[in-house]
Each structure stands twice: as C-alpha cells, then as structure tokens.
mmCIF file of C-alpha atoms in Angstrom:
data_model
loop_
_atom_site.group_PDB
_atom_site.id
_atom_site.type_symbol
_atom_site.label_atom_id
_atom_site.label_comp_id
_atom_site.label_asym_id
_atom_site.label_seq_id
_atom_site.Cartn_x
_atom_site.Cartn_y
_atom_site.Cartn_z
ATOM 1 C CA UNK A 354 0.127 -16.018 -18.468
ATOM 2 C CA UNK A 355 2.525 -13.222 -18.995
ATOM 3 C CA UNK A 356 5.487 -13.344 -16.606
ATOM 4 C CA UNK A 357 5.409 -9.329 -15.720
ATOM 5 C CA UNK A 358 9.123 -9.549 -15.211
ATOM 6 C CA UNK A 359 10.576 -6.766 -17.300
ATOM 7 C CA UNK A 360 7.373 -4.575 -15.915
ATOM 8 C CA UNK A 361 8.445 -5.409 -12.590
ATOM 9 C CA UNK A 362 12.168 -3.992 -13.031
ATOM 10 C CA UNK A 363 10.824 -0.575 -14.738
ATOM 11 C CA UNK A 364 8.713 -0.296 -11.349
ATOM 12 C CA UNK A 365 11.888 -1.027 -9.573
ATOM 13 C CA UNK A 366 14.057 1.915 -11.700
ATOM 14 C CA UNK A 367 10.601 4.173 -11.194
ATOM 15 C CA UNK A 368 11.342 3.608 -7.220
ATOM 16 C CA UNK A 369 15.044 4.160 -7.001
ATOM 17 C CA UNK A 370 14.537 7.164 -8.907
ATOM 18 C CA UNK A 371 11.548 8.469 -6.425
ATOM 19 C CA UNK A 372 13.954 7.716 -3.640
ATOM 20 C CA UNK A 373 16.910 9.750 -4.568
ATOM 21 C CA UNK A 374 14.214 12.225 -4.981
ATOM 22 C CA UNK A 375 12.030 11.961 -1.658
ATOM 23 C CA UNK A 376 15.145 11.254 0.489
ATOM 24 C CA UNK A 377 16.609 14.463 -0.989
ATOM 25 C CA UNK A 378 14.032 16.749 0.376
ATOM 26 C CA UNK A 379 13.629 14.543 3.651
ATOM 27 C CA UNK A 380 13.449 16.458 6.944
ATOM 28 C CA UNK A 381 14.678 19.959 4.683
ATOM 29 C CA UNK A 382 13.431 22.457 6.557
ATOM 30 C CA UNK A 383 12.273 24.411 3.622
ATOM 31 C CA UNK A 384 10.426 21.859 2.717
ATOM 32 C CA UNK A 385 6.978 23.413 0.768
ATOM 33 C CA UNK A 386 3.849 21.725 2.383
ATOM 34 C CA UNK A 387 0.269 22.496 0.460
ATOM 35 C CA UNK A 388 -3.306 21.496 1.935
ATOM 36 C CA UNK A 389 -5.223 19.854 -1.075
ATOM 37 C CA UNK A 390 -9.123 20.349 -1.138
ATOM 38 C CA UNK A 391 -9.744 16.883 0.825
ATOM 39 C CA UNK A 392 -7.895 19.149 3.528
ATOM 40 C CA UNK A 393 -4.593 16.324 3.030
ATOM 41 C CA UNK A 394 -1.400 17.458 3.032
ATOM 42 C CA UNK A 395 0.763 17.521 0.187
ATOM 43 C CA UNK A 396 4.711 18.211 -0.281
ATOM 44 C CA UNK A 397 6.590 19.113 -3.192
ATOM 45 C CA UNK A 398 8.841 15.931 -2.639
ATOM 46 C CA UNK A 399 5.040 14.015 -3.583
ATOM 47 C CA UNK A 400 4.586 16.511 -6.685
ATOM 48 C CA UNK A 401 8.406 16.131 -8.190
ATOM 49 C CA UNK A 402 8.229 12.520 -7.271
ATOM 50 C CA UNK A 403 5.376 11.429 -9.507
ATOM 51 C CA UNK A 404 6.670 14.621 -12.019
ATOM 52 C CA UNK A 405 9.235 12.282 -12.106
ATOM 53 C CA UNK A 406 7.978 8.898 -12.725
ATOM 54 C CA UNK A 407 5.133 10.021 -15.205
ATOM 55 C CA UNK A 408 8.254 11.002 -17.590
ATOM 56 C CA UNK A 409 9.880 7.850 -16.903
ATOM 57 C CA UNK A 410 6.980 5.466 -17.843
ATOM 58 C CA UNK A 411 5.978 8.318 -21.173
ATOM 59 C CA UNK A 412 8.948 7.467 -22.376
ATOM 60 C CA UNK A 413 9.422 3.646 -21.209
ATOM 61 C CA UNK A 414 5.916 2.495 -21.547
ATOM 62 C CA UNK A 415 3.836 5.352 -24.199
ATOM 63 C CA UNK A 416 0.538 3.335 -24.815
ATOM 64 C CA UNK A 417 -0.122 2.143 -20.820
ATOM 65 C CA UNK A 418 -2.151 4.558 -18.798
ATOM 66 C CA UNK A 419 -0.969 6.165 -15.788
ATOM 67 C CA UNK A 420 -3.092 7.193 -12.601
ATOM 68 C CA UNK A 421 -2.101 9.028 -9.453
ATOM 69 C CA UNK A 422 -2.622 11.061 -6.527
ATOM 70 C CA UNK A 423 -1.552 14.428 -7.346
ATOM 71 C CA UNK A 424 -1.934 14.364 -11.322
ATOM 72 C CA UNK A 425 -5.162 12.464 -11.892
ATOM 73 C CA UNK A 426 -5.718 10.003 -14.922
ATOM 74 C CA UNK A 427 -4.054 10.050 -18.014
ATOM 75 C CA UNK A 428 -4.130 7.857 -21.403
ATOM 76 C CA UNK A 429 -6.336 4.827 -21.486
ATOM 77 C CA UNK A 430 -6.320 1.396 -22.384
ATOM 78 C CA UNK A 431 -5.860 -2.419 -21.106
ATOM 79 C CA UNK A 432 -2.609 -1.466 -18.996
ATOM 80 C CA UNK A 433 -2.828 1.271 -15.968
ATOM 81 C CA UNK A 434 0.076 2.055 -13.682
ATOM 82 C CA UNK A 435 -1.161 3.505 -10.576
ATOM 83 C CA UNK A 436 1.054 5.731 -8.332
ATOM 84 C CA UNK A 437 1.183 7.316 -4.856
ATOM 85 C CA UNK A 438 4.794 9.387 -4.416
ATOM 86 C CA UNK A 439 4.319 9.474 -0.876
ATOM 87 C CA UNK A 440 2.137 7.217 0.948
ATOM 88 C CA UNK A 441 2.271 8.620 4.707
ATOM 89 C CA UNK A 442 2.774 12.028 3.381
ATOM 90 C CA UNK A 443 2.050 13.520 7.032
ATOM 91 C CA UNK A 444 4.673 11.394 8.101
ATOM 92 C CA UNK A 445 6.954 12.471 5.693
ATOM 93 C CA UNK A 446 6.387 16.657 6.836
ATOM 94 C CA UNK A 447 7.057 15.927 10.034
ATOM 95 C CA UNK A 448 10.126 14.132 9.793
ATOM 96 C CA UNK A 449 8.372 10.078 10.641
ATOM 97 C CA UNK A 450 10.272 7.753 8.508
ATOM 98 C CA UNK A 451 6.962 5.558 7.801
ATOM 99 C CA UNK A 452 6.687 6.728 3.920
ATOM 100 C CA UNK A 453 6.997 4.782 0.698
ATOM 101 C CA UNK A 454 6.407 5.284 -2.675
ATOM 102 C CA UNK A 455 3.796 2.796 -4.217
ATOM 103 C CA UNK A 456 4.234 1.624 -7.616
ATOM 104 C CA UNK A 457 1.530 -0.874 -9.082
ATOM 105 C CA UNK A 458 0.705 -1.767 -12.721
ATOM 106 C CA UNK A 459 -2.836 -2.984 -13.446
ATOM 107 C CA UNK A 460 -3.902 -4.581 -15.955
ATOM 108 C CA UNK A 461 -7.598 -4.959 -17.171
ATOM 109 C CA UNK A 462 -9.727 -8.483 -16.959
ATOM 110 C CA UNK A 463 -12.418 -9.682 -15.493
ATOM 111 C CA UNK A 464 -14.068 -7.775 -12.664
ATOM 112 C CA UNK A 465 -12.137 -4.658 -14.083
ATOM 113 C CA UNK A 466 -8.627 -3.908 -13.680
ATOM 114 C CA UNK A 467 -6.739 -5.698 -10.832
ATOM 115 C CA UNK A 468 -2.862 -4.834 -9.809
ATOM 116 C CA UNK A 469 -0.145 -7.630 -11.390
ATOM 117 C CA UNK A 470 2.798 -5.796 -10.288
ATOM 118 C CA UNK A 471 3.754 -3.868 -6.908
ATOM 119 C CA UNK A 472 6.810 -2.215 -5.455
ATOM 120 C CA UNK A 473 6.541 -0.586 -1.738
ATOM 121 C CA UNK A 474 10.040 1.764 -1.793
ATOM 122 C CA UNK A 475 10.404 2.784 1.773
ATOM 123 C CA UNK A 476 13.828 4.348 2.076
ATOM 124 C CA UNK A 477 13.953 5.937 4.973
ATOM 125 C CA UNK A 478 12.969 2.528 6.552
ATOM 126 C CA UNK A 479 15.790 1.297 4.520
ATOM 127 C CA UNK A 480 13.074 -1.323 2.970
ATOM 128 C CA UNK A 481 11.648 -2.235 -0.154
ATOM 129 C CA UNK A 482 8.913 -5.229 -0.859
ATOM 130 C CA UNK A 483 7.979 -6.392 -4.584
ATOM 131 C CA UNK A 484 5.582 -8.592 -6.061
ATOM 132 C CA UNK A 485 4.561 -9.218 -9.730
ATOM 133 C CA UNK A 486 1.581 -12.067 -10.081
ATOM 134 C CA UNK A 487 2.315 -15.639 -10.276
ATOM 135 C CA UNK A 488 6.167 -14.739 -9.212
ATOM 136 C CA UNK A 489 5.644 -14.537 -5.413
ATOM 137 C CA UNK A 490 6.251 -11.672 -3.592
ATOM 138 C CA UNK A 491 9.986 -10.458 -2.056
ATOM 139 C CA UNK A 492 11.720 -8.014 -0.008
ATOM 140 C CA UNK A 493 15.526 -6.966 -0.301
ATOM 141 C CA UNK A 494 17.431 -4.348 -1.523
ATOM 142 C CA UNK A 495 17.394 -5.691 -5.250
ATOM 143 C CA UNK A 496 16.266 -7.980 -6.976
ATOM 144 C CA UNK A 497 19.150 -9.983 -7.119
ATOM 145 C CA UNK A 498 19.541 -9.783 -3.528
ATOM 146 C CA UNK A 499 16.133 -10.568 -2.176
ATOM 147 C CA UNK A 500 13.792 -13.098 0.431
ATOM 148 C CA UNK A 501 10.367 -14.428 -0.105
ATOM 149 C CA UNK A 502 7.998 -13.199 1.313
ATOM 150 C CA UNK A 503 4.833 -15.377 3.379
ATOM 151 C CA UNK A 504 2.494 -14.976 5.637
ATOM 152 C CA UNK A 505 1.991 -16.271 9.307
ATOM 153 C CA UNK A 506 0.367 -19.470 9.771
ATOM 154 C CA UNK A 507 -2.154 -18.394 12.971
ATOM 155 C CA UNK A 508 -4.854 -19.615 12.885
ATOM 156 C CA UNK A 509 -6.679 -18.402 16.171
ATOM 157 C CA UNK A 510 -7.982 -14.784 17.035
ATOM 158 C CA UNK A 511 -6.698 -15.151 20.658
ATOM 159 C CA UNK A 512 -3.145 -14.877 18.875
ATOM 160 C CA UNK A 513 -3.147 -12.687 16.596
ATOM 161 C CA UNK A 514 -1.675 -9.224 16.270
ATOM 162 C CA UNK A 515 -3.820 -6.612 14.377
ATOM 163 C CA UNK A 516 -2.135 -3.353 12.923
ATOM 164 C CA UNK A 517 -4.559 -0.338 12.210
ATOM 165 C CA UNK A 518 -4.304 3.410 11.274
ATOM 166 C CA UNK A 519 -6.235 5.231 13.522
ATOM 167 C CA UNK A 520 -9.940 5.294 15.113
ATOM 168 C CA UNK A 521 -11.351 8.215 13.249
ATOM 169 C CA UNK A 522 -12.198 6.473 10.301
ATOM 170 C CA UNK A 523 -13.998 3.631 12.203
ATOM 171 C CA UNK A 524 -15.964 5.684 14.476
ATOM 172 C CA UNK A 525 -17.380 8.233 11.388
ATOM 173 C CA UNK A 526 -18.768 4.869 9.909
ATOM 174 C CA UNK A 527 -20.508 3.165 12.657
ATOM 175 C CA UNK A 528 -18.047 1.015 13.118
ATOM 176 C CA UNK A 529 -15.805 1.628 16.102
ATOM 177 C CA UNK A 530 -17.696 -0.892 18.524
ATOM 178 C CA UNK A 531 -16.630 -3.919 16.039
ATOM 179 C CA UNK A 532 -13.381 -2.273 15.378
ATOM 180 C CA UNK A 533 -12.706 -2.172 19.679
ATOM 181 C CA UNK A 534 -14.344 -5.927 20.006
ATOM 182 C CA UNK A 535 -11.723 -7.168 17.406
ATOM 183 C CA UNK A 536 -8.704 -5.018 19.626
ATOM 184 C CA UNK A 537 -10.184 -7.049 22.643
ATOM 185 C CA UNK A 538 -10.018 -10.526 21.193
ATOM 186 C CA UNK A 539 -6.678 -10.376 19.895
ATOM 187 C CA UNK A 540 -3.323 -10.571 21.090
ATOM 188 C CA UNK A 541 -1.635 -7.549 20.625
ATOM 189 C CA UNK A 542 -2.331 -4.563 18.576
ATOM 190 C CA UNK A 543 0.001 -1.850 17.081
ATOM 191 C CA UNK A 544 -1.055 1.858 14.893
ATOM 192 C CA UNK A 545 1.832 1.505 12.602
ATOM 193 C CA UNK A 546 -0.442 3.069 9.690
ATOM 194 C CA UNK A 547 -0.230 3.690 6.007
ATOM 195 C CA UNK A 548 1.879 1.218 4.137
ATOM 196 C CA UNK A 549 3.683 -0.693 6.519
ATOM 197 C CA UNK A 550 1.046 -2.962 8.179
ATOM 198 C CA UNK A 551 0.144 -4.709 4.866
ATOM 199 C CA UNK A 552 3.923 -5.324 4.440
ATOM 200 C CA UNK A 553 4.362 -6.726 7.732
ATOM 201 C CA UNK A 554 0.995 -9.091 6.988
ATOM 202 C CA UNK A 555 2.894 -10.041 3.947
ATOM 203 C CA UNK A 556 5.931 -11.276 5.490
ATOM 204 C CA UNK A 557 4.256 -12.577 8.544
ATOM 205 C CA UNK A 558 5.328 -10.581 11.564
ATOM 206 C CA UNK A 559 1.882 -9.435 12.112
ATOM 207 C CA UNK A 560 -1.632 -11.393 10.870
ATOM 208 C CA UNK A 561 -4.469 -9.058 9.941
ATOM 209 C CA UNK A 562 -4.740 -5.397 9.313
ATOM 210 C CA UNK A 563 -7.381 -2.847 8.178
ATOM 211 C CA UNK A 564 -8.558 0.410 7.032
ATOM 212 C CA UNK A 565 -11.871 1.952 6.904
ATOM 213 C CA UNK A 566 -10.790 4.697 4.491
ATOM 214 C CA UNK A 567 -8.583 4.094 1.435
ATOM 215 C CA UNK A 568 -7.927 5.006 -2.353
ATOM 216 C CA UNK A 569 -7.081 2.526 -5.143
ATOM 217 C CA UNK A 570 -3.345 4.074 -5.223
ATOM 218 C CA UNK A 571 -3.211 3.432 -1.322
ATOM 219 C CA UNK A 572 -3.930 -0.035 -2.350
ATOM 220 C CA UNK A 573 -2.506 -1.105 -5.688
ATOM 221 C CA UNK A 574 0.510 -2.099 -5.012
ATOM 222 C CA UNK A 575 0.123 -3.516 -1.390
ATOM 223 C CA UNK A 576 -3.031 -5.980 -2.562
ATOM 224 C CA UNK A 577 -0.608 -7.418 -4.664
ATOM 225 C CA UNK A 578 2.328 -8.041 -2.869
ATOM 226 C CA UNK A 579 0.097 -9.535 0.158
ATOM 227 C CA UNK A 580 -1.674 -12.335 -1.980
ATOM 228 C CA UNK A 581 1.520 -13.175 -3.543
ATOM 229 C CA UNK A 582 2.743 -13.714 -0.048
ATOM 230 C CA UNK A 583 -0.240 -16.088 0.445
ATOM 231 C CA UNK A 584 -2.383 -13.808 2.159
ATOM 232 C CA UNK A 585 -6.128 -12.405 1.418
ATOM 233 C CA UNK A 586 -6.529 -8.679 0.387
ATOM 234 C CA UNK A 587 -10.266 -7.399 0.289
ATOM 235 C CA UNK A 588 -12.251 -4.524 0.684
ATOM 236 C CA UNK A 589 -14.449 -4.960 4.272
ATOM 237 C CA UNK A 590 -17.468 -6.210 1.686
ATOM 238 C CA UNK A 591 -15.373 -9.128 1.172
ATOM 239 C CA UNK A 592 -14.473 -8.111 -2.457
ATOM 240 C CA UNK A 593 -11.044 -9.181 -3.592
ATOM 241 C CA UNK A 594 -8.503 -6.552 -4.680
ATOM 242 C CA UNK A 595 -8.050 -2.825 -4.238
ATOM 243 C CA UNK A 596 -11.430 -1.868 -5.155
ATOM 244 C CA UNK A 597 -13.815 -0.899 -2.187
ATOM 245 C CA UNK A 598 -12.586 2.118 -0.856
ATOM 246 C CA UNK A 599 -11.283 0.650 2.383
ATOM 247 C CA UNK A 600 -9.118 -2.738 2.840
ATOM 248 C CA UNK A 601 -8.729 -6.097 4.595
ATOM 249 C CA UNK A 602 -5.435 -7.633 4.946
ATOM 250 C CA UNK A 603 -4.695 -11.043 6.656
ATOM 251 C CA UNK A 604 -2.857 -14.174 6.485
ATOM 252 C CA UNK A 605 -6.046 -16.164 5.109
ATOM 253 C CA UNK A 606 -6.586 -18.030 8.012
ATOM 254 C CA UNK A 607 -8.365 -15.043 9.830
ATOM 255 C CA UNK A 608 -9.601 -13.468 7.155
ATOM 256 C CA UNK A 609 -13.837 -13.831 7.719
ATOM 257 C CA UNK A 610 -13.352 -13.806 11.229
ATOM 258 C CA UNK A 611 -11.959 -10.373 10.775
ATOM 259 C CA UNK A 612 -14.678 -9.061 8.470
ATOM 260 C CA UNK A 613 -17.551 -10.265 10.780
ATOM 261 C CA UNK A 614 -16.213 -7.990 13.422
ATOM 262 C CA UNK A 615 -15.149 -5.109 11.815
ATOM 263 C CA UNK A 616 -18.651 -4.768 9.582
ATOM 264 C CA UNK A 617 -20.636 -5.066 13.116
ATOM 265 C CA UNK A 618 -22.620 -1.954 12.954
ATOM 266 C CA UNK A 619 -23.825 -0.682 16.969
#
C-alpha cells in the first residue's frame, strides 16, 4: 500500500500557505464578499486561497487532478486533490473564527475515488488535524509535534453528544421529526457547524454528527481523518466515504443507531 507520506506534507505546505493568506484578510474590513449563483457567499480570501494552492500543486504535483469550490475541475486521471479555501465561509465574513481550509487527495479504486489524505487548517482556532490512510490520524501544530487522534468509546444513545449545523436542511427534506427524536434521546447537543464537529468526533470529545446537505470538498478531507481516528464516515444511505451529498460521522459504536433516526421520514 503506498504510505502517502510525502503527499501528506505537500497538503501540509498547501495549508500553511492558505493560512498566511486567509488570516491576512481576516476580519479586514474591506474585505470583498460576492454571492455565487447557489446564493453562498464567497470572499476573495476563498478565491486567492485556492489561486494559491492550484499553483502550488501545478507545479509540485503536474499530472494529479485538482477539484474545488470556486474553480471547478481541472486535469484528470487516477489522483484528484480536492479543495475548499474556506469551509465556513459565512463565518469567516463576519468575523466567527470557525473556518478551515480543507485539503484532501483522492485517489481512484474501487467504488470510485475515495480521499487517502486530509488536512483541516483552522488557524484562527489555532488548530490543525491530519490524516493520510493506514497512518492514523493527528492533530498538532506540525507534524513533528503532533497527538493521535481516536474516537470516544460510548456506546449508548442516552450519552452521547450530537453536533449539527442547523435545522434548515433537515426540515426541507422531510426529515426534521427524526432529526428532533435523535436531539431528544441524547445527552447533549451543540450547532458548532461546518468543519469542526467531524474533528471533534475524530478526537472524541463529541460522538456522532451530521449533515443533511454537503459537497464532496465539504467532505474529503474530514471522511478521512475521522476513520483514521477509528470512527465511521457515511453518507445518511449508509454509503462509506464522501460520496452522498450529505454525511454521517460517529465513533462506530452509534453509527446505525444514528442513521435509523435521522432517515425517519414523518
């Protein structure tokens, strides 16, 4: 199996160059804000961020193909890296310091193309989380100076804590009365939103999270880092990886229970 090593520390020289970009333009108060077509948000920090590291992986990596939010599809072949410059980009405008850059390489095989490498840059959090497959999954400031990351070991509903985005997205599918059945049963539950709740799954401070609404680069990088911590990513059909257009995150243990609620139509 390849070891994805030397991929991994390109992602992590893509990210500290996005940072020193996104953190530059961070609460500037001329900050140029755009509403795409899908009615979204989007800065100039996201467009010279991924400007940014679609030049750094032309030069670094010239055959793999690179997808993102704000620039589309570009090259083909076996190896895809898949960006989002700002995931949380509303955050970002209005000064929230949930935002990260998500960095993910995929690589193609059976079932289609599934992520081997992810880096979650959050630096106005002051955190970064890594994974690359069959390494485990970490979160420091480098990699030198890092902690493994794995997820809780509950194993009951009654005490979990669930992490979610919002209710919009539930309630336009028919699925808000699962989505508030699953709130009732568990322990506690928190709208952190975007990026962050997946990371938390992954090192264990929370146990299963969801999203009714999502886009591969949303995804890429966080499915991987949260099964190298031992957890289950899926799409709320159950599929494995990044691939459904919405997403399932949980320590394992709670991972069906979670789906059966949240796909209760009523």
């Amino acid at each position: 199996m390849p070891d994805y090593l030397d991929d991994l520390r390109l992602a992590h020289v893509l990210a500290d160059a996005a940072d020193a970009t996104t953190m530059a333009r961070f609460k500037a108060l001329d900050l140029k804000v755009e509403t795409k077509p899908d009615m979204t948000p989007v800065s100039e920090a996201d467009k010279s961020a991924e400007e940014l590291i679609r030049g750094q992986l032309q030069r670094a990596r010239p055959r793999d193909a690179i997808l993102g939010e704000e620039y589309g599809i570009e090259g083909t072949g076996p190896r895809r890296w898949v960006i989002d410059p700002i995931d949380g980009t509303k955050n970002y405008v209005r000064g929230v310091p949930v935002w990260a850059t998500l960095i993910s390489l995929m690589e193609a095989g059976e079932g289609g193309f599934q992520p081997v490498v992810g880096v979650v840059s959050a630096p106005a959090l002051g955190r970064r989380w890594w994974a690359a497959k069959g390494h485990g999954a970490f979160t420091g400031r480098s990699l030198s100076s890092s902690s493994r990351l794995r997820v809780s070991g509950v194993a009951k509903m009654t005490d979990a804590s669930f992490a979610y985005s919002s209710l919009t997205g539930w309630e336009d599918r028919g699925l808000l009365g699962g989505f508030l059945d699953l709130t009732r049963e568990v322990w506690r539950t928190r709208a952190y939103g975007d990026f962050w709740p997946y990371m938390m799954v992954a090192e264990g401070s929370i146990d299963i999270c969801a999203e009714p609404e999502l886009s591969l680069w949303d995804m890429a990088a966080t499915a991987v880092i949260v099964t190298e911590a031992g957890g289950t990513f899926t799409g709320l059909d159950g599929r494995p990886g990044p691939h459904s257009g919405d997403a399932a995150a949980s320590n394992g243990h709670l991972h069906d229970e979670m789906l059966g609620y949240l796909n209760q139509r009523y």
